[in-house]
Amino acid sequence: MKKNEQKLGIKAWAEADRPREKLAAKGRKQLTDAELIAILVGSGNKTETAVDLSKRILRFYHNDLARLAKVEIKELSRFNGIGEAKAIAIIAALELGRRRKEAVADRPRKVVSSQDAFAVMQGELSDLPHEEFWILLLNRAHFVIGTQLVSKGGFSGTVVDPKVVFKIAFEHKASSIILAHNHPSGNLKPSASDIEITQKLVAAGLVLELPVIDHLIIADNSFMSLADEGYM
């Protein structure tokens, strides 16, 4: 862009092309992802409109909203025109979308397979840029009592204390538990430490008469069951 050229701001566009006006007139489904993000952003920078800036952000993440949902405030703020407040607005909107998906999902009340357990835990462990370790609590009939975060760590791992795991299970009067943690890298293969902590918790569960019946590794829309794969 030449120095004497000015960007064409959204206010100068035809009314039908402005994201807010377009949503009001035509409905939310008529807007592109970039236009929806532009409404959150509100304004662009000296050389880009909010829509252009939003398109650039999406291109950077290969137009993948799931990848964008993993981004943290500091990384988003590196885009010219995105300060902390705008970054927070984008992250909050994507988190609301994730929670809505989780709320309306057909989550089973009874867990009889690793797929059932994945359906329960996917919403907790998808789209995270760091590792978290959760437990799924079941009653004697394998109905879900609840889920509980045990620990969180960095990109490559988190520390799990068996005492904390079983303390939570006993407090909730669980009869059995399923372990679950995510791999932000997308690699579903269990690490040596994954196998070690699983075997340690399984052994402790046998002594305490509170069985550990599976351990899921989750990466967004896929999972691996250590029980199904013979690691338990």
Short mmCIF file of C-alpha atoms in Angstrom, two decimals:
data_model
loop_
_atom_site.label_atom_id
_atom_site.label_comp_id
_atom_site.label_asym_id
_atom_site.label_seq_id
_atom_site.Cartn_x
_atom_site.Cartn_y
_atom_site.Cartn_z
CA MET A 1 0.00 0.00 0.00
CA LYS A 2 1.35 3.42 -0.92
CA LYS A 3 1.94 5.93 1.85
CA ASN A 4 -0.73 8.29 0.58
CA GLU A 5 -3.28 5.50 0.26
CA GLN A 6 -5.78 5.04 3.03
CA LYS A 7 -7.41 1.75 3.94
CA LEU A 8 -11.10 1.55 3.19
CA GLY A 9 -12.66 1.26 6.64
CA ILE A 10 -15.68 -0.91 7.33
CA LYS A 11 -17.85 2.19 7.83
CA ALA A 12 -17.19 3.13 4.20
CA TRP A 13 -18.39 -0.24 2.89
CA ALA A 14 -21.85 -0.85 1.51
CA GLU A 15 -24.14 -1.45 4.49
CA ALA A 16 -24.86 -5.03 3.40
CA ASP A 17 -21.14 -5.83 3.57
CA ARG A 18 -20.60 -4.60 7.14
CA PRO A 19 -20.46 -7.59 9.52
CA ARG A 20 -22.78 -6.20 12.22
CA GLU A 21 -25.32 -4.89 9.72
CA LYS A 22 -25.07 -8.09 7.68
CA LEU A 23 -25.81 -10.20 10.77
CA ALA A 24 -28.78 -8.03 11.72
CA ALA A 25 -30.21 -8.05 8.19
CA LYS A 26 -29.41 -11.57 6.98
CA GLY A 27 -28.79 -13.63 10.11
CA ARG A 28 -25.68 -15.06 11.72
CA LYS A 29 -25.39 -18.05 9.39
CA GLN A 30 -24.72 -15.73 6.43
CA LEU A 31 -21.46 -14.45 7.92
CA THR A 32 -18.07 -15.99 7.25
CA ASP A 33 -15.78 -17.00 10.13
CA ALA A 34 -13.70 -13.88 9.44
CA GLU A 35 -16.75 -11.62 9.61
CA LEU A 36 -17.84 -13.14 12.93
CA ILE A 37 -14.37 -12.64 14.37
CA ALA A 38 -14.34 -9.09 12.99
CA ILE A 39 -17.41 -8.30 15.11
CA LEU A 40 -15.45 -9.41 18.18
CA VAL A 41 -12.36 -7.47 17.11
CA GLY A 42 -14.33 -4.29 16.37
CA SER A 43 -11.55 -2.45 14.56
CA GLY A 44 -8.45 -3.25 12.56
CA ASN A 45 -5.13 -1.44 12.35
CA LYS A 46 -3.67 1.34 10.20
CA THR A 47 -3.56 -0.81 7.08
CA GLU A 48 -6.30 -3.41 7.60
CA THR A 49 -9.99 -3.42 8.37
CA ALA A 50 -11.25 -5.69 11.14
CA VAL A 51 -12.34 -8.20 8.48
CA ASP A 52 -8.94 -8.16 6.75
CA LEU A 53 -7.19 -8.61 10.08
CA SER A 54 -9.52 -11.49 10.98
CA LYS A 55 -8.85 -13.14 7.62
CA ARG A 56 -5.11 -12.89 8.23
CA ILE A 57 -5.43 -14.45 11.67
CA LEU A 58 -7.49 -17.31 10.25
CA ARG A 59 -5.01 -17.86 7.39
CA PHE A 60 -2.18 -18.08 9.91
CA TYR A 61 -4.01 -20.97 11.59
CA HIS A 62 -4.95 -22.57 8.24
CA ASN A 63 -8.59 -21.50 8.63
CA ASP A 64 -8.93 -24.06 11.40
CA LEU A 65 -11.06 -22.80 14.29
CA ALA A 66 -9.98 -25.78 16.41
CA ARG A 67 -6.36 -24.61 16.12
CA LEU A 68 -7.34 -21.02 16.84
CA ALA A 69 -9.23 -22.20 19.94
CA LYS A 70 -5.94 -23.45 21.43
CA VAL A 71 -4.15 -20.11 21.11
CA GLU A 72 -3.40 -18.14 24.27
CA ILE A 73 -3.62 -14.40 24.88
CA LYS A 74 0.08 -13.67 24.41
CA GLU A 75 0.23 -15.37 21.00
CA LEU A 76 -2.90 -13.67 19.65
CA SER A 77 -1.64 -10.30 20.85
CA ARG A 78 1.30 -10.56 18.47
CA PHE A 79 -0.99 -9.69 15.55
CA ASN A 80 -0.88 -5.98 14.78
CA GLY A 81 -4.24 -4.60 15.88
CA ILE A 82 -4.96 -7.29 18.47
CA GLY A 83 -4.37 -6.13 22.02
CA GLU A 84 -5.04 -8.07 25.19
CA ALA A 85 -8.72 -7.07 25.34
CA LYS A 86 -9.42 -8.21 21.77
CA ALA A 87 -7.48 -11.43 22.30
CA ILE A 88 -9.54 -12.16 25.41
CA ALA A 89 -12.78 -11.50 23.50
CA ILE A 90 -11.82 -13.99 20.77
CA ILE A 91 -10.73 -16.65 23.27
CA ALA A 92 -13.89 -16.19 25.35
CA ALA A 93 -16.13 -16.55 22.29
CA LEU A 94 -14.41 -19.75 21.17
CA GLU A 95 -14.62 -21.16 24.71
CA LEU A 96 -18.36 -20.44 24.79
CA GLY A 97 -18.69 -22.35 21.52
CA ARG A 98 -16.81 -25.28 23.01
CA ARG A 99 -19.00 -25.30 26.12
CA ARG A 100 -22.17 -25.13 24.04
CA LYS A 101 -21.00 -28.12 22.02
CA GLU A 102 -20.29 -29.98 25.23
CA ALA A 103 -23.66 -29.05 26.74
CA VAL A 104 -25.71 -30.26 23.78
CA ALA A 105 -23.61 -33.34 23.07
CA ASP A 106 -25.22 -36.69 23.65
CA ARG A 107 -23.05 -37.59 26.62
CA PRO A 108 -23.84 -41.07 27.94
CA ARG A 109 -24.88 -41.41 31.57
CA LYS A 110 -23.56 -44.95 31.63
CA VAL A 111 -20.08 -45.95 30.49
CA VAL A 112 -19.78 -49.45 29.05
CA SER A 113 -16.98 -48.88 26.51
CA SER A 114 -13.96 -46.69 25.84
CA GLN A 115 -16.03 -44.80 23.24
CA ASP A 116 -18.57 -43.91 25.95
CA ALA A 117 -15.76 -42.65 28.18
CA PHE A 118 -14.34 -40.59 25.32
CA ALA A 119 -17.76 -39.03 24.70
CA VAL A 120 -17.84 -37.90 28.32
CA MET A 121 -14.25 -36.63 28.49
CA GLN A 122 -13.74 -35.10 25.03
CA GLY A 123 -15.25 -31.77 26.00
CA GLU A 124 -12.91 -31.45 28.98
CA LEU A 125 -9.71 -32.26 27.12
CA SER A 126 -10.09 -30.97 23.56
CA ASP A 127 -8.46 -27.75 22.32
CA LEU A 128 -6.02 -27.42 25.22
CA PRO A 129 -2.48 -26.09 24.55
CA HIS A 130 -1.17 -27.89 27.64
CA GLU A 131 -1.62 -31.31 29.24
CA GLU A 132 -4.31 -31.97 31.84
CA PHE A 133 -5.03 -35.16 33.76
CA TRP A 134 -8.65 -35.94 34.70
CA ILE A 135 -10.55 -38.82 36.23
CA LEU A 136 -14.02 -40.04 35.31
CA LEU A 137 -15.90 -41.24 38.39
CA LEU A 138 -18.36 -44.15 38.12
CA ASN A 139 -20.76 -45.81 40.53
CA ARG A 140 -21.19 -49.56 40.94
CA ALA A 141 -23.47 -49.77 37.89
CA HIS A 142 -20.99 -47.74 35.78
CA PHE A 143 -23.17 -44.64 35.73
CA VAL A 144 -21.26 -41.36 35.65
CA ILE A 145 -20.95 -39.61 39.01
CA GLY A 146 -18.80 -36.81 37.62
CA THR A 147 -15.44 -35.77 36.23
CA GLN A 148 -12.60 -34.12 38.11
CA LEU A 149 -9.39 -32.34 37.13
CA VAL A 150 -6.40 -33.85 38.95
CA SER A 151 -3.47 -31.86 37.56
CA LYS A 152 -2.32 -29.63 34.72
CA GLY A 153 1.12 -29.08 33.27
CA GLY A 154 2.94 -27.93 30.17
CA PHE A 155 2.91 -28.99 26.53
CA SER A 156 4.76 -32.24 27.13
CA GLY A 157 3.45 -33.53 30.43
CA THR A 158 1.86 -33.15 33.84
CA VAL A 159 2.61 -34.69 37.23
CA VAL A 160 0.05 -37.06 38.73
CA ASP A 161 -0.04 -37.88 42.44
CA PRO A 162 -1.83 -41.22 43.10
CA LYS A 163 -2.84 -40.03 46.59
CA VAL A 164 -4.78 -37.13 45.03
CA VAL A 165 -6.46 -39.42 42.49
CA PHE A 166 -7.82 -41.81 45.10
CA LYS A 167 -8.66 -39.07 47.60
CA ILE A 168 -10.97 -37.52 44.97
CA ALA A 169 -12.46 -40.93 44.12
CA PHE A 170 -13.25 -41.76 47.77
CA GLU A 171 -14.67 -38.29 48.45
CA HIS A 172 -17.15 -38.80 45.59
CA LYS A 173 -17.92 -42.38 46.69
CA ALA A 174 -16.86 -43.76 43.32
CA SER A 175 -16.81 -47.52 42.79
CA SER A 176 -14.41 -47.35 39.85
CA ILE A 177 -12.55 -44.71 37.86
CA ILE A 178 -11.27 -44.07 34.36
CA LEU A 179 -8.13 -42.00 33.83
CA ALA A 180 -7.88 -39.51 30.98
CA HIS A 181 -5.33 -37.00 29.78
CA ASN A 182 -4.65 -35.14 26.56
CA HIS A 183 -1.69 -34.92 24.21
CA PRO A 184 -1.58 -31.40 22.71
CA SER A 185 0.85 -32.68 20.06
CA GLY A 186 -1.89 -34.87 18.59
CA ASN A 187 0.20 -38.03 19.02
CA LEU A 188 -1.94 -40.72 20.62
CA LYS A 189 0.88 -43.14 21.40
CA PRO A 190 1.37 -43.55 25.17
CA SER A 191 4.73 -42.49 26.55
CA ALA A 192 6.73 -44.63 28.96
CA SER A 193 5.58 -42.36 31.81
CA ASP A 194 1.93 -42.75 30.69
CA ILE A 195 2.24 -46.52 30.94
CA GLU A 196 4.11 -46.33 34.23
CA ILE A 197 1.56 -44.11 36.01
CA THR A 198 -1.28 -46.24 34.62
CA GLN A 199 0.20 -49.45 36.00
CA LYS A 200 0.94 -47.75 39.33
CA LEU A 201 -2.65 -46.52 39.66
CA VAL A 202 -4.11 -49.87 38.56
CA ALA A 203 -2.04 -51.65 41.24
CA ALA A 204 -3.09 -49.13 43.91
CA GLY A 205 -6.72 -49.50 42.88
CA LEU A 206 -6.58 -53.26 43.37
CA VAL A 207 -5.25 -52.81 46.91
CA LEU A 208 -7.86 -50.15 47.72
CA GLU A 209 -10.68 -52.13 46.02
CA LEU A 210 -11.37 -49.19 43.73
CA PRO A 211 -10.62 -50.43 40.20
CA VAL A 212 -9.00 -48.29 37.52
CA ILE A 213 -10.72 -49.70 34.44
CA ASP A 214 -9.20 -47.64 31.62
CA HIS A 215 -6.91 -44.77 30.71
CA LEU A 216 -7.71 -42.63 27.67
CA ILE A 217 -5.26 -40.46 25.77
CA ILE A 218 -7.21 -37.76 23.93
CA ALA A 219 -6.17 -35.54 21.03
CA ASP A 220 -9.06 -33.31 19.96
CA ASN A 221 -11.45 -35.58 18.03
CA SER A 222 -9.66 -38.89 18.53
CA PHE A 223 -8.51 -41.07 21.40
CA MET A 224 -6.58 -44.18 22.37
CA SER A 225 -7.63 -46.57 25.15
CA LEU A 226 -4.79 -48.20 27.07
CA ALA A 227 -7.20 -50.95 28.13
CA ASP A 228 -8.29 -51.68 24.56
CA GLU A 229 -4.67 -51.74 23.40
CA GLY A 230 -3.56 -54.19 26.08
CA TYR A 231 -1.47 -51.85 28.26
CA MET A 232 -3.59 -52.61 31.33
#
